[in-house]
């Protein structure tokens, strides 16, 4: 089937022949525009992390209160993932993606120019709508822009925006905040959003909806065994990842006794490893989603469990942090690919359920990590996080059906 150009409509019920010719350059540019959008959203979502002291000082609030700028978008995103997917109905997905990118731009402009923390929080809530909605449908977009044999690669490119945002976007925003001001950082990210919006409108073809989601359809996913298993897997691995990751800096300071410069370098290495892991995850899911998930659980679980044992050795800490980063990079594409495979007839609804589950698990992971840290210390948090991740690998090994072979069945759901 000839790849759709930007001037043509992509049929809603198109099923790509696995023997189709490779995607055109225009198709890959469209995928890239969505990937850059994911980078901009991730950068914006976590931008306040490196700017909290400056924000708190200027607005005369505590750093804990300023932290609501990170917490609130995550909470909103958990609800928005399903509500947006239902609300958009059969709207052309090209304009939906562009609209979600617009929320990023508006949010950053309000934050950059407002002196009211209440208004800033409302702007960040708007961003949560964009984040939840984007992740609910963004992953599925890649499988519709290219032919089936290339779907895993396209999805990997879109998810690579997460790793790039982690390794480059957030540190760059923090640096700009130090050089200029925290408001300048939000303005710059808003400008990136404007560029992304132009690229998406120029490069993406029309993408008529293959169907629309209703509230009644959401519970139907729970009747699918693989979808239920996917939700359980998402909860376990995200709780494990973010319970440990939230407290990795206190661990590196208190147990490994590393200085700020070394810790910053470790985070950079973690991000680079995450980017590589994302590409590796795309390669693995093209062969076996089940094995890719097992690898994620084992890599994250074993590396975090070993950190307390290697905490006195710089070489050991570096090796384990980099290994952990590889597992983190593989995690999003592996888990969401399982959800796509579980319900290939409802990729957007499956994506919405995945995002909602992930956001709840993210918040839950931070809560679990805090409780463990208070009672067992930061080394205990690493052990708890590793245990959750290993439990995920055990669950998918025990209850997941073997999916073997190429992912043509996974991706051929355009």
mmCIF file of C-alpha atoms in Angstrom:
data_model
loop_
_atom_site.group_PDB
_atom_site.id
_atom_site.type_symbol
_atom_site.label_atom_id
_atom_site.label_comp_id
_atom_site.label_asym_id
_atom_site.label_seq_id
_atom_site.Cartn_x
_atom_site.Cartn_y
_atom_site.Cartn_z
ATOM 1 C CA UNK A 1 0.000 0.000 0.000
ATOM 2 C CA UNK A 2 1.416 3.360 -0.977
ATOM 3 C CA UNK A 3 2.355 5.519 2.032
ATOM 4 C CA UNK A 4 -0.018 8.426 2.567
ATOM 5 C CA UNK A 5 1.376 11.869 1.881
ATOM 6 C CA UNK A 6 0.553 14.999 3.845
ATOM 7 C CA UNK A 7 -2.008 15.936 1.269
ATOM 8 C CA UNK A 8 -3.931 12.657 1.407
ATOM 9 C CA UNK A 9 -6.202 11.060 3.961
ATOM 10 C CA UNK A 10 -5.066 7.850 5.622
ATOM 11 C CA UNK A 11 -8.033 5.458 5.546
ATOM 12 C CA UNK A 12 -9.376 4.776 9.029
ATOM 13 C CA UNK A 13 -9.606 1.043 8.425
ATOM 14 C CA UNK A 14 -6.372 0.622 6.520
ATOM 15 C CA UNK A 15 -4.386 -2.530 7.335
ATOM 16 C CA UNK A 16 -0.871 -2.408 6.023
ATOM 17 C CA UNK A 17 0.481 -5.380 4.128
ATOM 18 C CA UNK A 18 3.630 -6.639 5.912
ATOM 19 C CA UNK A 19 5.258 -6.830 2.490
ATOM 20 C CA UNK A 20 4.659 -3.123 1.872
ATOM 21 C CA UNK A 21 7.444 -0.932 0.612
ATOM 22 C CA UNK A 22 9.432 1.011 3.232
ATOM 23 C CA UNK A 23 7.779 4.215 4.511
ATOM 24 C CA UNK A 24 8.507 7.386 2.631
ATOM 25 C CA UNK A 25 10.662 10.216 3.909
ATOM 26 C CA UNK A 26 7.484 12.229 4.561
ATOM 27 C CA UNK A 27 6.177 9.453 6.809
ATOM 28 C CA UNK A 28 9.354 9.403 8.894
ATOM 29 C CA UNK A 29 9.298 13.198 9.188
ATOM 30 C CA UNK A 30 5.735 12.973 10.486
ATOM 31 C CA UNK A 31 6.846 10.412 13.075
ATOM 32 C CA UNK A 32 9.729 12.694 14.042
ATOM 33 C CA UNK A 33 7.367 15.638 14.572
ATOM 34 C CA UNK A 34 5.398 13.559 17.086
ATOM 35 C CA UNK A 35 8.641 12.488 18.744
ATOM 36 C CA UNK A 36 9.755 16.105 19.136
ATOM 37 C CA UNK A 37 6.348 16.809 20.643
ATOM 38 C CA UNK A 38 6.919 14.111 23.271
ATOM 39 C CA UNK A 39 10.298 15.698 24.046
ATOM 40 C CA UNK A 40 8.705 19.116 24.552
ATOM 41 C CA UNK A 41 5.970 17.708 26.804
ATOM 42 C CA UNK A 42 8.365 15.715 29.007
ATOM 43 C CA UNK A 43 10.703 18.682 29.302
ATOM 44 C CA UNK A 44 7.834 20.973 30.308
ATOM 45 C CA UNK A 45 6.312 18.476 32.744
ATOM 46 C CA UNK A 46 9.524 18.131 34.760
ATOM 47 C CA UNK A 47 10.996 21.585 34.112
ATOM 48 C CA UNK A 48 10.156 22.913 37.610
ATOM 49 C CA UNK A 49 12.287 20.197 39.264
ATOM 50 C CA UNK A 50 15.522 22.092 38.695
ATOM 51 C CA UNK A 51 13.915 25.490 39.259
ATOM 52 C CA UNK A 52 11.980 24.991 42.508
ATOM 53 C CA UNK A 53 14.284 27.109 44.737
ATOM 54 C CA UNK A 54 14.088 30.092 42.366
ATOM 55 C CA UNK A 55 10.342 29.759 41.875
ATOM 56 C CA UNK A 56 9.711 29.441 45.608
ATOM 57 C CA UNK A 57 11.903 32.425 46.437
ATOM 58 C CA UNK A 58 10.311 34.784 43.909
ATOM 59 C CA UNK A 59 6.724 33.747 44.657
ATOM 60 C CA UNK A 60 7.398 33.628 48.432
ATOM 61 C CA UNK A 61 6.192 30.098 48.909
ATOM 62 C CA UNK A 62 7.877 26.996 50.302
ATOM 63 C CA UNK A 63 9.710 24.594 48.008
ATOM 64 C CA UNK A 64 7.238 21.916 49.043
ATOM 65 C CA UNK A 65 4.365 24.098 47.850
ATOM 66 C CA UNK A 66 6.218 24.907 44.644
ATOM 67 C CA UNK A 67 6.525 21.159 44.097
ATOM 68 C CA UNK A 68 2.798 21.125 43.324
ATOM 69 C CA UNK A 69 3.853 22.358 39.880
ATOM 70 C CA UNK A 70 5.150 18.831 39.264
ATOM 71 C CA UNK A 71 2.568 16.865 41.238
ATOM 72 C CA UNK A 72 -0.574 18.483 39.825
ATOM 73 C CA UNK A 73 0.061 17.783 36.109
ATOM 74 C CA UNK A 74 0.640 14.117 36.928
ATOM 75 C CA UNK A 75 -2.645 13.842 38.804
ATOM 76 C CA UNK A 76 -4.574 15.618 36.042
ATOM 77 C CA UNK A 77 -2.880 13.493 33.379
ATOM 78 C CA UNK A 78 -4.163 10.300 35.012
ATOM 79 C CA UNK A 79 -7.768 11.440 34.456
ATOM 80 C CA UNK A 80 -7.131 13.257 31.165
ATOM 81 C CA UNK A 81 -5.761 10.154 29.479
ATOM 82 C CA UNK A 82 -9.219 8.565 29.472
ATOM 83 C CA UNK A 83 -11.392 11.698 29.400
ATOM 84 C CA UNK A 84 -9.557 13.252 26.451
ATOM 85 C CA UNK A 85 -9.637 9.988 24.506
ATOM 86 C CA UNK A 86 -13.403 9.819 25.014
ATOM 87 C CA UNK A 87 -13.952 13.527 24.412
ATOM 88 C CA UNK A 88 -12.163 13.734 21.058
ATOM 89 C CA UNK A 89 -14.587 11.238 19.505
ATOM 90 C CA UNK A 90 -13.828 10.871 15.806
ATOM 91 C CA UNK A 91 -11.825 14.082 15.446
ATOM 92 C CA UNK A 92 -8.922 13.861 13.008
ATOM 93 C CA UNK A 93 -5.939 12.766 15.136
ATOM 94 C CA UNK A 94 -3.680 15.224 13.368
ATOM 95 C CA UNK A 95 -5.619 18.123 14.886
ATOM 96 C CA UNK A 96 -5.912 16.372 18.247
ATOM 97 C CA UNK A 97 -2.115 16.091 18.510
ATOM 98 C CA UNK A 98 -1.769 19.739 17.471
ATOM 99 C CA UNK A 99 -4.358 20.795 20.061
ATOM 100 C CA UNK A 100 -2.547 18.914 22.829
ATOM 101 C CA UNK A 101 0.711 20.589 21.822
ATOM 102 C CA UNK A 102 -1.089 23.920 22.071
ATOM 103 C CA UNK A 103 -1.846 23.248 25.745
ATOM 104 C CA UNK A 104 1.913 23.118 26.318
ATOM 105 C CA UNK A 105 2.392 26.515 24.680
ATOM 106 C CA UNK A 106 -0.447 28.216 26.566
ATOM 107 C CA UNK A 107 0.610 26.680 29.877
ATOM 108 C CA UNK A 108 4.203 27.857 29.554
ATOM 109 C CA UNK A 109 3.187 31.385 28.562
ATOM 110 C CA UNK A 110 0.893 31.715 31.577
ATOM 111 C CA UNK A 111 3.552 30.380 33.948
ATOM 112 C CA UNK A 112 6.207 32.676 32.478
ATOM 113 C CA UNK A 113 4.171 35.875 32.921
ATOM 114 C CA UNK A 114 2.008 35.207 35.990
ATOM 115 C CA UNK A 115 2.732 36.341 39.560
ATOM 116 C CA UNK A 116 -0.223 34.372 40.946
ATOM 117 C CA UNK A 117 0.687 30.883 42.102
ATOM 118 C CA UNK A 118 -2.970 29.867 41.835
ATOM 119 C CA UNK A 119 -3.008 30.857 38.170
ATOM 120 C CA UNK A 120 0.307 29.070 37.656
ATOM 121 C CA UNK A 121 -1.186 25.882 39.089
ATOM 122 C CA UNK A 122 -4.175 26.216 36.763
ATOM 123 C CA UNK A 123 -1.762 26.538 33.865
ATOM 124 C CA UNK A 124 0.084 23.441 35.025
ATOM 125 C CA UNK A 125 -3.245 21.595 35.276
ATOM 126 C CA UNK A 126 -3.828 22.521 31.624
ATOM 127 C CA UNK A 127 -0.459 20.977 30.846
ATOM 128 C CA UNK A 128 -1.625 17.801 32.601
ATOM 129 C CA UNK A 129 -4.485 17.594 30.104
ATOM 130 C CA UNK A 130 -1.968 17.804 27.272
ATOM 131 C CA UNK A 131 0.372 15.233 28.809
ATOM 132 C CA UNK A 132 -2.373 12.697 29.541
ATOM 133 C CA UNK A 133 -4.061 13.134 26.187
ATOM 134 C CA UNK A 134 -0.812 13.014 24.229
ATOM 135 C CA UNK A 135 0.416 9.814 25.820
ATOM 136 C CA UNK A 136 -2.972 8.170 25.436
ATOM 137 C CA UNK A 137 -2.952 8.508 21.651
ATOM 138 C CA UNK A 138 0.624 9.491 20.777
ATOM 139 C CA UNK A 139 2.047 5.983 20.908
ATOM 140 C CA UNK A 140 -0.648 4.633 18.611
ATOM 141 C CA UNK A 141 -0.028 7.416 16.081
ATOM 142 C CA UNK A 142 3.338 5.933 15.113
ATOM 143 C CA UNK A 143 1.739 2.660 14.020
ATOM 144 C CA UNK A 144 -0.560 4.549 11.669
ATOM 145 C CA UNK A 145 2.119 6.650 10.010
ATOM 146 C CA UNK A 146 4.283 3.775 8.749
ATOM 147 C CA UNK A 147 3.761 0.236 7.474
ATOM 148 C CA UNK A 148 3.569 -2.679 9.909
ATOM 149 C CA UNK A 149 7.173 -3.915 9.717
ATOM 150 C CA UNK A 150 8.353 -0.440 10.759
ATOM 151 C CA UNK A 151 5.746 0.247 13.450
ATOM 152 C CA UNK A 152 7.964 -0.729 16.385
ATOM 153 C CA UNK A 153 10.707 1.582 15.103
ATOM 154 C CA UNK A 154 8.259 4.466 14.715
ATOM 155 C CA UNK A 155 6.923 3.953 18.241
ATOM 156 C CA UNK A 156 10.506 3.834 19.519
ATOM 157 C CA UNK A 157 11.243 7.200 17.883
ATOM 158 C CA UNK A 158 8.205 8.760 19.555
ATOM 159 C CA UNK A 159 9.189 7.381 22.965
ATOM 160 C CA UNK A 160 12.786 8.500 22.410
ATOM 161 C CA UNK A 161 11.482 12.016 23.088
ATOM 162 C CA UNK A 162 11.072 10.961 26.724
ATOM 163 C CA UNK A 163 14.718 9.986 27.056
ATOM 164 C CA UNK A 164 15.968 13.042 25.182
ATOM 165 C CA UNK A 165 13.824 15.267 27.392
ATOM 166 C CA UNK A 166 15.341 13.589 30.437
ATOM 167 C CA UNK A 167 18.947 13.764 29.307
ATOM 168 C CA UNK A 168 18.922 17.161 27.597
ATOM 169 C CA UNK A 169 15.691 19.093 28.034
ATOM 170 C CA UNK A 170 15.409 19.230 31.818
ATOM 171 C CA UNK A 171 19.112 19.959 32.500
ATOM 172 C CA UNK A 172 19.108 22.610 29.764
ATOM 173 C CA UNK A 173 16.037 24.241 31.279
ATOM 174 C CA UNK A 174 17.671 24.276 34.707
ATOM 175 C CA UNK A 175 20.835 25.795 33.228
ATOM 176 C CA UNK A 176 18.845 28.497 31.445
ATOM 177 C CA UNK A 177 17.071 29.214 34.706
ATOM 178 C CA UNK A 178 20.434 29.745 36.395
ATOM 179 C CA UNK A 179 21.794 31.948 33.602
ATOM 180 C CA UNK A 180 18.665 34.044 32.990
ATOM 181 C CA UNK A 181 15.640 33.261 35.154
ATOM 182 C CA UNK A 182 13.133 30.491 35.735
ATOM 183 C CA UNK A 183 10.617 32.455 33.684
ATOM 184 C CA UNK A 184 13.022 32.481 30.740
ATOM 185 C CA UNK A 185 13.193 28.691 30.935
ATOM 186 C CA UNK A 186 9.408 28.413 30.579
ATOM 187 C CA UNK A 187 9.407 30.942 27.746
ATOM 188 C CA UNK A 188 12.078 28.970 25.893
ATOM 189 C CA UNK A 189 10.144 25.727 26.286
ATOM 190 C CA UNK A 190 7.014 27.477 25.059
ATOM 191 C CA UNK A 191 8.953 28.616 21.980
ATOM 192 C CA UNK A 192 9.991 25.016 21.340
ATOM 193 C CA UNK A 193 6.320 24.080 21.569
ATOM 194 C CA UNK A 194 5.460 26.643 18.887
ATOM 195 C CA UNK A 195 8.058 25.141 16.539
ATOM 196 C CA UNK A 196 6.682 21.668 17.246
ATOM 197 C CA UNK A 197 3.139 22.803 16.485
ATOM 198 C CA UNK A 198 4.186 24.203 13.098
ATOM 199 C CA UNK A 199 6.059 20.987 12.256
ATOM 200 C CA UNK A 200 3.124 18.787 13.191
ATOM 201 C CA UNK A 201 0.646 20.761 11.109
ATOM 202 C CA UNK A 202 3.047 20.806 8.156
ATOM 203 C CA UNK A 203 4.265 17.203 8.257
ATOM 204 C CA UNK A 204 1.469 15.032 9.601
ATOM 205 C CA UNK A 205 -1.096 13.595 7.174
ATOM 206 C CA UNK A 206 -4.803 13.583 7.932
ATOM 207 C CA UNK A 207 -5.533 10.725 10.334
ATOM 208 C CA UNK A 208 -9.262 10.005 10.492
ATOM 209 C CA UNK A 209 -10.219 8.155 13.657
ATOM 210 C CA UNK A 210 -10.583 4.404 13.277
ATOM 211 C CA UNK A 211 -13.294 4.628 15.934
ATOM 212 C CA UNK A 212 -14.234 6.524 19.073
ATOM 213 C CA UNK A 213 -14.083 5.550 22.720
ATOM 214 C CA UNK A 214 -17.044 5.755 25.081
ATOM 215 C CA UNK A 215 -17.246 5.340 28.858
ATOM 216 C CA UNK A 216 -18.933 1.984 28.382
ATOM 217 C CA UNK A 217 -15.939 0.683 26.399
ATOM 218 C CA UNK A 218 -13.383 1.360 29.156
ATOM 219 C CA UNK A 219 -14.619 -1.464 31.439
ATOM 220 C CA UNK A 220 -14.655 -3.760 28.405
ATOM 221 C CA UNK A 221 -10.853 -3.635 28.357
ATOM 222 C CA UNK A 222 -10.862 -5.139 31.836
ATOM 223 C CA UNK A 223 -12.520 -8.226 30.409
ATOM 224 C CA UNK A 224 -9.451 -8.870 28.257
ATOM 225 C CA UNK A 225 -6.950 -11.016 30.146
ATOM 226 C CA UNK A 226 -3.894 -9.478 28.498
ATOM 227 C CA UNK A 227 -5.164 -5.962 29.192
ATOM 228 C CA UNK A 228 -5.682 -6.785 32.876
ATOM 229 C CA UNK A 229 -2.227 -8.292 33.003
ATOM 230 C CA UNK A 230 -0.832 -5.196 31.288
ATOM 231 C CA UNK A 231 -2.335 -2.946 33.953
ATOM 232 C CA UNK A 232 -0.870 -5.119 36.720
ATOM 233 C CA UNK A 233 2.529 -5.075 35.027
ATOM 234 C CA UNK A 234 2.365 -1.292 34.619
ATOM 235 C CA UNK A 235 1.541 -0.800 38.293
ATOM 236 C CA UNK A 236 4.360 -3.049 39.482
ATOM 237 C CA UNK A 237 7.153 -1.720 37.299
ATOM 238 C CA UNK A 238 6.199 1.970 37.576
ATOM 239 C CA UNK A 239 5.899 1.738 41.367
ATOM 240 C CA UNK A 240 9.281 0.015 41.474
ATOM 241 C CA UNK A 241 10.914 2.536 39.138
ATOM 242 C CA UNK A 242 9.633 5.713 40.742
ATOM 243 C CA UNK A 243 9.842 4.631 44.375
ATOM 244 C CA UNK A 244 13.571 4.071 43.865
ATOM 245 C CA UNK A 245 14.223 6.932 41.410
ATOM 246 C CA UNK A 246 12.549 9.529 43.615
ATOM 247 C CA UNK A 247 15.079 8.812 46.368
ATOM 248 C CA UNK A 248 18.183 8.012 44.322
ATOM 249 C CA UNK A 249 19.758 11.420 45.049
ATOM 250 C CA UNK A 250 19.515 11.009 48.862
ATOM 251 C CA UNK A 251 20.958 7.516 48.397
ATOM 252 C CA UNK A 252 23.910 8.798 46.383
ATOM 253 C CA UNK A 253 24.583 11.496 48.988
ATOM 254 C CA UNK A 254 24.067 9.493 52.165
ATOM 255 C CA UNK A 255 25.245 6.012 51.198
ATOM 256 C CA UNK A 256 27.577 6.486 48.240
ATOM 257 C CA UNK A 257 28.772 9.841 49.713
ATOM 258 C CA UNK A 258 29.114 11.466 46.305
ATOM 259 C CA UNK A 259 29.376 15.175 45.629
ATOM 260 C CA UNK A 260 26.953 17.267 43.604
ATOM 261 C CA UNK A 261 29.183 17.290 40.518
ATOM 262 C CA UNK A 262 29.507 13.510 40.403
ATOM 263 C CA UNK A 263 25.772 13.064 40.960
ATOM 264 C CA UNK A 264 24.994 15.436 38.073
ATOM 265 C CA UNK A 265 27.331 13.444 35.833
ATOM 266 C CA UNK A 266 25.591 10.231 36.913
ATOM 267 C CA UNK A 267 22.199 11.651 35.985
ATOM 268 C CA UNK A 268 23.579 12.602 32.586
ATOM 269 C CA UNK A 269 24.888 9.060 32.130
ATOM 270 C CA UNK A 270 21.520 7.702 33.275
ATOM 271 C CA UNK A 271 19.737 9.783 30.654
ATOM 272 C CA UNK A 272 22.103 8.762 27.859
ATOM 273 C CA UNK A 273 21.662 5.128 28.840
ATOM 274 C CA UNK A 274 17.899 5.683 28.830
ATOM 275 C CA UNK A 275 18.054 6.928 25.246
ATOM 276 C CA UNK A 276 20.024 3.844 24.202
ATOM 277 C CA UNK A 277 17.611 1.669 26.161
ATOM 278 C CA UNK A 278 14.699 3.156 24.250
ATOM 279 C CA UNK A 279 16.252 2.117 20.953
ATOM 280 C CA UNK A 280 17.050 -1.314 22.383
ATOM 281 C CA UNK A 281 13.462 -1.623 23.608
ATOM 282 C CA UNK A 282 12.174 -0.892 20.111
ATOM 283 C CA UNK A 283 14.382 -3.673 18.771
ATOM 284 C CA UNK A 284 13.264 -6.132 21.449
ATOM 285 C CA UNK A 285 9.508 -5.546 21.152
ATOM 286 C CA UNK A 286 9.808 -6.167 17.428
ATOM 287 C CA UNK A 287 10.812 -9.706 18.370
ATOM 288 C CA UNK A 288 8.978 -10.484 21.599
ATOM 289 C CA UNK A 289 7.033 -8.064 23.775
ATOM 290 C CA UNK A 290 6.926 -10.616 26.596
ATOM 291 C CA UNK A 291 10.699 -11.054 26.654
ATOM 292 C CA UNK A 292 11.205 -7.315 26.431
ATOM 293 C CA UNK A 293 9.031 -6.834 29.519
ATOM 294 C CA UNK A 294 10.891 -9.542 31.390
ATOM 295 C CA UNK A 295 14.174 -7.857 30.498
ATOM 296 C CA UNK A 296 12.874 -4.518 31.818
ATOM 297 C CA UNK A 297 11.883 -6.044 35.158
ATOM 298 C CA UNK A 298 15.166 -7.905 35.528
ATOM 299 C CA UNK A 299 17.395 -4.986 34.557
ATOM 300 C CA UNK A 300 15.650 -2.416 36.765
ATOM 301 C CA UNK A 301 15.130 -4.884 39.607
ATOM 302 C CA UNK A 302 18.646 -6.305 39.803
ATOM 303 C CA UNK A 303 20.404 -2.970 39.339
ATOM 304 C CA UNK A 304 18.435 -1.211 42.093
ATOM 305 C CA UNK A 305 18.674 -4.197 44.448
ATOM 306 C CA UNK A 306 22.448 -4.236 44.007
ATOM 307 C CA UNK A 307 22.932 -0.525 44.692
ATOM 308 C CA UNK A 308 23.035 -0.857 48.524
ATOM 309 C CA UNK A 309 25.689 -3.570 48.129
ATOM 310 C CA UNK A 310 27.820 -1.496 45.742
ATOM 311 C CA UNK A 311 27.177 1.813 47.482
ATOM 312 C CA UNK A 312 30.759 2.237 48.696
ATOM 313 C CA UNK A 313 32.325 1.725 45.253
ATOM 314 C CA UNK A 314 32.178 4.547 42.698
ATOM 315 C CA UNK A 315 32.781 2.121 39.838
ATOM 316 C CA UNK A 316 29.979 -0.118 41.078
ATOM 317 C CA UNK A 317 27.551 2.785 41.450
ATOM 318 C CA UNK A 318 28.348 4.084 37.952
ATOM 319 C CA UNK A 319 27.855 0.636 36.414
ATOM 320 C CA UNK A 320 24.532 0.071 38.179
ATOM 321 C CA UNK A 321 23.150 3.557 37.465
ATOM 322 C CA UNK A 322 23.943 3.177 33.760
ATOM 323 C CA UNK A 323 22.389 -0.307 33.726
ATOM 324 C CA UNK A 324 19.314 1.061 35.485
ATOM 325 C CA UNK A 325 19.075 3.782 32.848
ATOM 326 C CA UNK A 326 19.002 1.147 30.104
ATOM 327 C CA UNK A 327 16.071 -0.563 31.811
ATOM 328 C CA UNK A 328 14.240 2.721 32.287
ATOM 329 C CA UNK A 329 14.618 3.559 28.599
ATOM 330 C CA UNK A 330 13.164 0.188 27.614
ATOM 331 C CA UNK A 331 10.221 0.454 30.016
ATOM 332 C CA UNK A 332 7.648 2.778 28.326
ATOM 333 C CA UNK A 333 7.704 1.206 24.869
ATOM 334 C CA UNK A 334 7.689 -2.326 26.291
ATOM 335 C CA UNK A 335 4.713 -1.793 28.595
ATOM 336 C CA UNK A 336 2.632 0.201 26.111
ATOM 337 C CA UNK A 337 3.395 -2.275 23.322
ATOM 338 C CA UNK A 338 1.918 -5.012 25.532
ATOM 339 C CA UNK A 339 -1.252 -2.947 25.922
ATOM 340 C CA UNK A 340 -1.430 -2.434 22.143
ATOM 341 C CA UNK A 341 -1.040 -6.160 21.590
ATOM 342 C CA UNK A 342 -3.665 -6.930 24.241
ATOM 343 C CA UNK A 343 -6.319 -4.872 22.463
ATOM 344 C CA UNK A 344 -5.233 -4.275 18.844
ATOM 345 C CA UNK A 345 -8.797 -3.328 17.976
ATOM 346 C CA UNK A 346 -8.744 -0.481 20.526
ATOM 347 C CA UNK A 347 -5.256 0.978 20.550
ATOM 348 C CA UNK A 348 -6.291 4.442 21.724
ATOM 349 C CA UNK A 349 -8.413 3.158 24.600
ATOM 350 C CA UNK A 350 -5.608 0.788 25.550
ATOM 351 C CA UNK A 351 -3.188 3.703 25.463
ATOM 352 C CA UNK A 352 -5.509 5.753 27.657
ATOM 353 C CA UNK A 353 -5.755 2.991 30.244
ATOM 354 C CA UNK A 354 -1.977 2.564 30.167
ATOM 355 C CA UNK A 355 -1.316 6.272 30.752
ATOM 356 C CA UNK A 356 -3.837 6.503 33.591
ATOM 357 C CA UNK A 357 -2.398 3.422 35.254
ATOM 358 C CA UNK A 358 1.164 4.682 34.809
ATOM 359 C CA UNK A 359 0.398 8.101 36.284
ATOM 360 C CA UNK A 360 -1.309 6.545 39.312
ATOM 361 C CA UNK A 361 1.637 4.165 39.756
ATOM 362 C CA UNK A 362 4.091 7.063 39.424
ATOM 363 C CA UNK A 363 2.431 8.915 42.288
ATOM 364 C CA UNK A 364 2.066 5.672 44.234
ATOM 365 C CA UNK A 365 5.735 4.868 43.740
ATOM 366 C CA UNK A 366 6.800 8.190 45.249
ATOM 367 C CA UNK A 367 4.468 7.520 48.196
ATOM 368 C CA UNK A 368 5.821 3.995 48.729
ATOM 369 C CA UNK A 369 9.372 5.294 48.527
ATOM 370 C CA UNK A 370 8.653 7.958 51.141
ATOM 371 C CA UNK A 371 7.145 5.459 53.589
ATOM 372 C CA UNK A 372 10.046 3.034 53.178
ATOM 373 C CA UNK A 373 12.622 5.825 53.474
ATOM 374 C CA UNK A 374 11.092 7.015 56.757
ATOM 375 C CA UNK A 375 11.152 3.525 58.282
ATOM 376 C CA UNK A 376 14.030 1.671 56.605
ATOM 377 C CA UNK A 377 16.220 4.413 55.112
ATOM 378 C CA UNK A 378 17.182 5.142 51.518
ATOM 379 C CA UNK A 379 18.903 1.763 51.037
ATOM 380 C CA UNK A 380 15.599 0.146 51.896
ATOM 381 C CA UNK A 381 13.942 2.180 49.146
ATOM 382 C CA UNK A 382 16.348 0.746 46.548
ATOM 383 C CA UNK A 383 15.556 -2.774 47.768
ATOM 384 C CA UNK A 384 11.796 -2.153 47.731
ATOM 385 C CA UNK A 385 11.920 -0.650 44.228
ATOM 386 C CA UNK A 386 13.948 -3.578 42.949
ATOM 387 C CA UNK A 387 11.510 -6.038 44.524
ATOM 388 C CA UNK A 388 8.543 -4.449 42.715
ATOM 389 C CA UNK A 389 10.393 -4.561 39.382
ATOM 390 C CA UNK A 390 11.405 -8.200 39.842
ATOM 391 C CA UNK A 391 7.830 -9.032 40.791
ATOM 392 C CA UNK A 392 6.754 -7.606 37.436
ATOM 393 C CA UNK A 393 9.214 -9.875 35.608
ATOM 394 C CA UNK A 394 7.939 -12.864 37.566
ATOM 395 C CA UNK A 395 4.285 -12.035 36.807
ATOM 396 C CA UNK A 396 4.859 -11.651 33.067
ATOM 397 C CA UNK A 397 6.928 -14.849 32.993
ATOM 398 C CA UNK A 398 4.291 -16.817 34.866
ATOM 399 C CA UNK A 399 1.091 -15.431 33.368
ATOM 400 C CA UNK A 400 2.058 -13.775 30.070
ATOM 401 C CA UNK A 401 1.425 -15.728 26.900
ATOM 402 C CA UNK A 402 4.402 -16.275 24.671
ATOM 403 C CA UNK A 403 4.154 -13.769 21.827
ATOM 404 C CA UNK A 404 7.214 -14.926 19.871
ATOM 405 C CA UNK A 405 8.091 -13.853 16.376
ATOM 406 C CA UNK A 406 8.062 -10.445 14.739
ATOM 407 C CA UNK A 407 5.668 -7.788 15.896
ATOM 408 C CA UNK A 408 3.709 -7.587 12.676
ATOM 409 C CA UNK A 409 0.609 -8.695 14.567
ATOM 410 C CA UNK A 410 1.277 -6.037 17.172
ATOM 411 C CA UNK A 411 1.711 -3.256 14.713
ATOM 412 C CA UNK A 412 -0.684 -4.171 11.919
ATOM 413 C CA UNK A 413 -3.591 -2.388 13.522
ATOM 414 C CA UNK A 414 -3.728 0.821 11.551
#
